[in-house]
């Protein structure tokens, strides 16, 4: 049985093309995926991300629990509302999921985890939480709308109650705060995103989601589907769980070393395996590739290097660059001239440092 978000009928009324995404009936586009992509890069677009799972953690030992559960350190969260991106690992150092954690009080943290991994994540979190006496509470009564683009914040700020505007305008990146939206609806506004653009991800009670979506549309925010979300996050150099990493891949092998905090005296799940892998030398690395000639890079294609074969992880035509880009996992070491096997033809590709796009513009060397 496919699940539906509270905005499902709204998407269908807009003529969205719907697909099954991790068991959810979600809009892939509302017409032109490329136009939706450009709307986010140049102005403002909005995505229904109500399929994401919100999990609230309560209890006196919640911080200790998260210091054990996550590879990144919640000790970095000093200010109320501050957020942290982290991987949650198994004992072998493989990635169970990537998530965002918000510090909302000494005994209250909020997690936002992926939709496709919901059941697995909840089971793992609950199992680990038991020893710490932490209450794990899923919040299915919330919807979530991501508003992204150079003009996204201004359009959202215009819809907030005037007493909240200045405070939310000053909200730093990777921080969140409560605010009142249209008709006084309660919002949890986070300055986060998955597009490489500025903007907000807004958690809203499900009964107000349609009204918020309509208010955003009236303010000139373009609806965008999961198709554009995927090309935007790829250009921005952001991993997709299940495609770029999973339980057989460590953060070192997914270019997520920056999310690992090997702080003294903190024994998080998977730490021993990560330290062992680092000491022995990480066997595979994740890199960015650009195809300068015609053709499309797709998940599963074989990558040929001087050290052996690798494979394309996320790959797509990048509308901002007007060429194909990809993440690939290849054997460690100097790769030599890299080629990709596209239907039996070996095409040369360039190895680049990603992100491919920042603030709407191609990055240097792309």
Short mmCIF file of N, CA, C and O in Angstrom, two decimals, residues 223-292:
data_model
loop_
_atom_site.label_atom_id
_atom_site.label_comp_id
_atom_site.label_asym_id
_atom_site.label_seq_id
_atom_site.Cartn_x
_atom_site.Cartn_y
_atom_site.Cartn_z
N UNK A 223 6.03 25.28 -7.50
CA UNK A 223 6.09 23.88 -7.07
C UNK A 223 7.17 23.13 -7.86
O UNK A 223 7.33 23.35 -9.06
N UNK A 224 7.94 22.28 -7.17
CA UNK A 224 8.99 21.49 -7.81
C UNK A 224 8.90 20.06 -7.30
O UNK A 224 8.61 19.84 -6.12
N UNK A 225 9.17 19.12 -8.18
CA UNK A 225 9.05 17.71 -7.83
C UNK A 225 10.38 17.08 -7.45
O UNK A 225 11.43 17.73 -7.43
N UNK A 226 10.32 15.78 -7.17
CA UNK A 226 11.51 15.06 -6.73
C UNK A 226 12.57 14.92 -7.83
O UNK A 226 13.74 14.73 -7.54
N UNK A 227 12.15 15.06 -9.09
CA UNK A 227 13.11 15.02 -10.20
C UNK A 227 14.09 16.18 -10.11
O UNK A 227 15.31 15.99 -10.16
N UNK A 228 13.55 17.39 -9.96
CA UNK A 228 14.40 18.58 -9.83
C UNK A 228 15.20 18.53 -8.53
O UNK A 228 16.37 18.92 -8.49
N UNK A 229 14.59 18.04 -7.47
CA UNK A 229 15.29 17.93 -6.19
C UNK A 229 16.56 17.07 -6.35
O UNK A 229 17.61 17.37 -5.79
N UNK A 230 16.45 16.02 -7.17
CA UNK A 230 17.58 15.12 -7.37
C UNK A 230 18.70 15.79 -8.17
O UNK A 230 19.87 15.67 -7.81
N UNK A 231 18.37 16.49 -9.24
CA UNK A 231 19.43 17.15 -10.03
C UNK A 231 20.03 18.32 -9.26
O UNK A 231 21.24 18.59 -9.36
N UNK A 232 19.24 19.01 -8.46
CA UNK A 232 19.74 20.12 -7.64
C UNK A 232 20.74 19.63 -6.60
O UNK A 232 21.83 20.18 -6.45
N UNK A 233 20.37 18.54 -5.90
CA UNK A 233 21.27 18.07 -4.83
C UNK A 233 22.53 17.45 -5.41
O UNK A 233 23.61 17.54 -4.82
N UNK A 234 22.43 16.84 -6.60
CA UNK A 234 23.63 16.29 -7.24
C UNK A 234 24.58 17.42 -7.63
O UNK A 234 25.77 17.36 -7.33
N UNK A 235 24.07 18.47 -8.27
CA UNK A 235 24.90 19.63 -8.61
C UNK A 235 25.55 20.23 -7.36
O UNK A 235 26.68 20.70 -7.38
N UNK A 236 24.81 20.19 -6.24
CA UNK A 236 25.30 20.76 -4.98
C UNK A 236 26.25 19.83 -4.23
O UNK A 236 26.76 20.19 -3.17
N UNK A 237 26.48 18.63 -4.78
CA UNK A 237 27.43 17.70 -4.17
C UNK A 237 26.92 17.02 -2.92
O UNK A 237 27.69 16.71 -2.01
N UNK A 238 25.60 16.77 -2.86
CA UNK A 238 25.00 16.17 -1.67
C UNK A 238 24.62 14.71 -1.93
O UNK A 238 24.00 14.39 -2.94
N UNK A 239 24.98 13.85 -0.98
CA UNK A 239 24.73 12.41 -1.11
C UNK A 239 23.25 12.06 -1.00
O UNK A 239 22.51 12.70 -0.26
N UNK A 240 22.87 10.99 -1.72
CA UNK A 240 21.54 10.40 -1.58
C UNK A 240 21.69 9.03 -0.97
O UNK A 240 22.38 8.16 -1.52
N UNK A 241 21.05 8.81 0.18
CA UNK A 241 21.15 7.52 0.85
C UNK A 241 20.57 6.42 -0.05
O UNK A 241 19.52 6.59 -0.66
N UNK A 242 21.25 5.27 -0.08
CA UNK A 242 20.79 4.14 -0.89
C UNK A 242 21.45 4.12 -2.25
O UNK A 242 21.63 3.07 -2.84
N UNK A 243 21.81 5.30 -2.75
CA UNK A 243 22.46 5.39 -4.05
C UNK A 243 23.95 5.69 -3.91
O UNK A 243 24.77 5.13 -4.61
N UNK A 244 24.29 6.59 -3.01
CA UNK A 244 25.69 7.01 -2.82
C UNK A 244 26.34 6.35 -1.61
O UNK A 244 27.56 6.30 -1.52
N UNK A 245 25.54 5.88 -0.69
CA UNK A 245 26.08 5.12 0.45
C UNK A 245 24.97 4.28 1.05
O UNK A 245 23.78 4.57 0.88
N UNK A 246 25.39 3.22 1.74
CA UNK A 246 24.44 2.33 2.41
C UNK A 246 25.19 1.60 3.53
O UNK A 246 26.27 2.03 3.92
N UNK A 247 24.63 0.49 4.00
CA UNK A 247 25.23 -0.18 5.16
C UNK A 247 26.54 -0.90 4.84
O UNK A 247 27.23 -1.36 5.75
N UNK A 248 26.89 -0.99 3.56
CA UNK A 248 28.16 -1.64 3.17
C UNK A 248 29.26 -0.61 2.91
O UNK A 248 30.37 -0.98 2.53
N UNK A 249 28.93 0.67 3.09
CA UNK A 249 29.86 1.76 2.76
C UNK A 249 30.11 2.59 4.01
O UNK A 249 29.16 2.96 4.72
N UNK A 250 31.38 2.91 4.28
CA UNK A 250 31.69 3.77 5.43
C UNK A 250 31.66 5.23 5.01
O UNK A 250 31.77 5.53 3.81
N UNK A 251 31.52 6.16 5.95
CA UNK A 251 31.58 7.59 5.58
C UNK A 251 32.88 7.96 4.87
O UNK A 251 32.87 8.83 4.00
N UNK A 252 34.01 7.31 5.21
CA UNK A 252 35.28 7.59 4.50
C UNK A 252 35.12 7.33 3.01
O UNK A 252 35.69 8.03 2.18
N UNK A 253 34.37 6.27 2.68
CA UNK A 253 34.21 5.85 1.28
C UNK A 253 33.11 6.61 0.55
O UNK A 253 32.88 6.40 -0.64
N UNK A 254 32.40 7.47 1.29
CA UNK A 254 31.28 8.24 0.71
C UNK A 254 31.57 9.74 0.74
O UNK A 254 30.67 10.56 0.63
N UNK A 255 32.86 10.09 0.91
CA UNK A 255 33.30 11.48 1.00
C UNK A 255 32.58 12.23 2.13
O UNK A 255 32.27 13.41 2.00
N UNK A 256 32.31 11.52 3.21
CA UNK A 256 31.62 12.12 4.36
C UNK A 256 32.53 12.12 5.60
O UNK A 256 32.05 12.19 6.73
N UNK A 257 33.84 12.07 5.35
CA UNK A 257 34.79 12.13 6.47
C UNK A 257 34.60 13.37 7.33
O UNK A 257 34.83 13.32 8.55
N UNK A 258 34.15 14.47 6.70
CA UNK A 258 33.94 15.74 7.44
C UNK A 258 32.81 15.63 8.47
O UNK A 258 32.72 16.48 9.36
N UNK A 259 32.01 14.58 8.39
CA UNK A 259 30.91 14.41 9.36
C UNK A 259 31.29 13.48 10.51
O UNK A 259 30.46 13.21 11.38
N UNK A 260 32.53 12.98 10.49
CA UNK A 260 32.97 12.08 11.56
C UNK A 260 33.73 12.88 12.61
O UNK A 260 34.70 13.57 12.27
N UNK A 261 33.31 12.81 13.85
CA UNK A 261 34.02 13.49 14.95
C UNK A 261 34.70 12.43 15.81
O UNK A 261 34.04 11.71 16.55
N UNK A 262 36.03 12.34 15.66
CA UNK A 262 36.79 11.37 16.47
C UNK A 262 37.28 12.06 17.75
O UNK A 262 38.47 12.07 18.06
N UNK A 263 36.32 12.66 18.47
CA UNK A 263 36.66 13.38 19.70
C UNK A 263 37.02 12.38 20.80
O UNK A 263 36.53 11.25 20.82
N UNK A 264 37.88 12.84 21.69
CA UNK A 264 38.41 11.95 22.74
C UNK A 264 37.31 11.47 23.69
O UNK A 264 36.43 12.23 24.08
N UNK A 265 37.37 10.19 24.03
CA UNK A 265 36.49 9.65 25.06
C UNK A 265 35.05 9.42 24.65
O UNK A 265 34.21 9.18 25.51
N UNK A 266 34.75 9.49 23.35
CA UNK A 266 33.36 9.26 22.91
C UNK A 266 33.32 7.98 22.08
O UNK A 266 33.83 7.95 20.97
N UNK A 267 32.70 6.96 22.63
CA UNK A 267 32.68 5.66 21.94
C UNK A 267 31.37 5.49 21.18
O UNK A 267 30.45 4.85 21.65
N UNK A 268 31.30 6.07 19.99
CA UNK A 268 30.06 5.94 19.21
C UNK A 268 30.05 4.63 18.43
O UNK A 268 31.09 4.03 18.15
N UNK A 269 28.85 4.20 18.08
CA UNK A 269 28.68 2.94 17.33
C UNK A 269 29.40 3.05 15.99
O UNK A 269 29.17 4.00 15.23
N UNK A 270 30.29 2.08 15.72
CA UNK A 270 31.03 2.05 14.46
C UNK A 270 32.39 2.72 14.53
O UNK A 270 33.18 2.65 13.58
N UNK A 271 32.70 3.37 15.67
CA UNK A 271 33.97 4.11 15.77
C UNK A 271 35.20 3.21 15.58
O UNK A 271 36.12 3.56 14.83
N UNK A 272 35.21 2.06 16.26
CA UNK A 272 36.37 1.16 16.17
C UNK A 272 36.61 0.74 14.73
O UNK A 272 37.75 0.73 14.25
N UNK A 273 35.54 0.42 14.01
CA UNK A 273 35.66 0.01 12.60
C UNK A 273 36.19 1.15 11.73
O UNK A 273 37.02 0.93 10.85
N UNK A 274 35.72 2.37 12.00
CA UNK A 274 36.19 3.52 11.23
C UNK A 274 37.67 3.78 11.45
O UNK A 274 38.42 4.06 10.50
N UNK A 275 38.10 3.70 12.71
CA UNK A 275 39.51 3.95 13.03
C UNK A 275 40.41 2.88 12.40
O UNK A 275 41.48 3.19 11.87
N UNK A 276 39.92 1.65 12.41
CA UNK A 276 40.66 0.53 11.83
C UNK A 276 40.81 0.73 10.31
O UNK A 276 41.89 0.56 9.74
N UNK A 277 39.69 1.14 9.67
CA UNK A 277 39.71 1.34 8.22
C UNK A 277 40.64 2.50 7.84
O UNK A 277 41.41 2.40 6.88
N UNK A 278 40.62 3.55 8.64
CA UNK A 278 41.47 4.72 8.37
C UNK A 278 42.95 4.33 8.50
O UNK A 278 43.78 4.71 7.67
N UNK A 279 43.27 3.57 9.53
CA UNK A 279 44.65 3.16 9.78
C UNK A 279 45.17 2.24 8.66
O UNK A 279 46.32 2.36 8.23
N UNK A 280 44.30 1.36 8.17
CA UNK A 280 44.70 0.40 7.13
C UNK A 280 44.74 1.05 5.75
O UNK A 280 45.38 0.53 4.83
N UNK A 281 44.05 2.19 5.61
CA UNK A 281 43.93 2.85 4.30
C UNK A 281 42.58 2.54 3.70
O UNK A 281 42.23 1.36 3.53
N UNK A 282 41.83 3.58 3.40
CA UNK A 282 40.47 3.40 2.87
C UNK A 282 40.58 2.86 1.44
O UNK A 282 41.27 3.45 0.61
N UNK A 283 39.94 1.71 1.16
CA UNK A 283 40.16 1.06 -0.15
C UNK A 283 39.48 1.75 -1.34
O UNK A 283 39.94 1.64 -2.46
N UNK A 284 38.36 2.45 -1.07
CA UNK A 284 37.59 3.07 -2.16
C UNK A 284 37.33 4.53 -1.83
O UNK A 284 37.18 4.89 -0.66
N UNK A 285 37.26 5.36 -2.86
CA UNK A 285 36.97 6.78 -2.64
C UNK A 285 35.81 7.20 -3.54
O UNK A 285 35.58 6.60 -4.59
N UNK A 286 35.10 8.23 -3.09
CA UNK A 286 34.01 8.78 -3.88
C UNK A 286 34.48 10.08 -4.52
O UNK A 286 35.03 10.94 -3.85
N UNK A 287 34.27 10.18 -5.84
CA UNK A 287 34.79 11.32 -6.59
C UNK A 287 33.69 11.92 -7.47
O UNK A 287 32.66 11.29 -7.71
N UNK A 288 33.96 13.13 -7.95
CA UNK A 288 33.07 13.78 -8.90
C UNK A 288 33.59 13.61 -10.32
O UNK A 288 34.80 13.68 -10.55
N UNK A 289 32.69 13.36 -11.26
CA UNK A 289 33.05 13.21 -12.66
C UNK A 289 32.20 14.14 -13.52
O UNK A 289 31.02 14.35 -13.24
N UNK A 290 32.82 14.67 -14.59
CA UNK A 290 32.10 15.49 -15.57
C UNK A 290 32.33 14.88 -16.95
O UNK A 290 33.46 14.53 -17.31
N UNK A 291 31.23 14.74 -17.71
CA UNK A 291 31.32 14.25 -19.09
C UNK A 291 31.17 15.46 -20.01
O UNK A 291 30.10 16.07 -20.06
N UNK A 292 32.26 15.82 -20.70
CA UNK A 292 32.22 17.02 -21.54
C UNK A 292 31.57 16.80 -22.90
O UNK A 292 31.09 17.74 -23.52
#
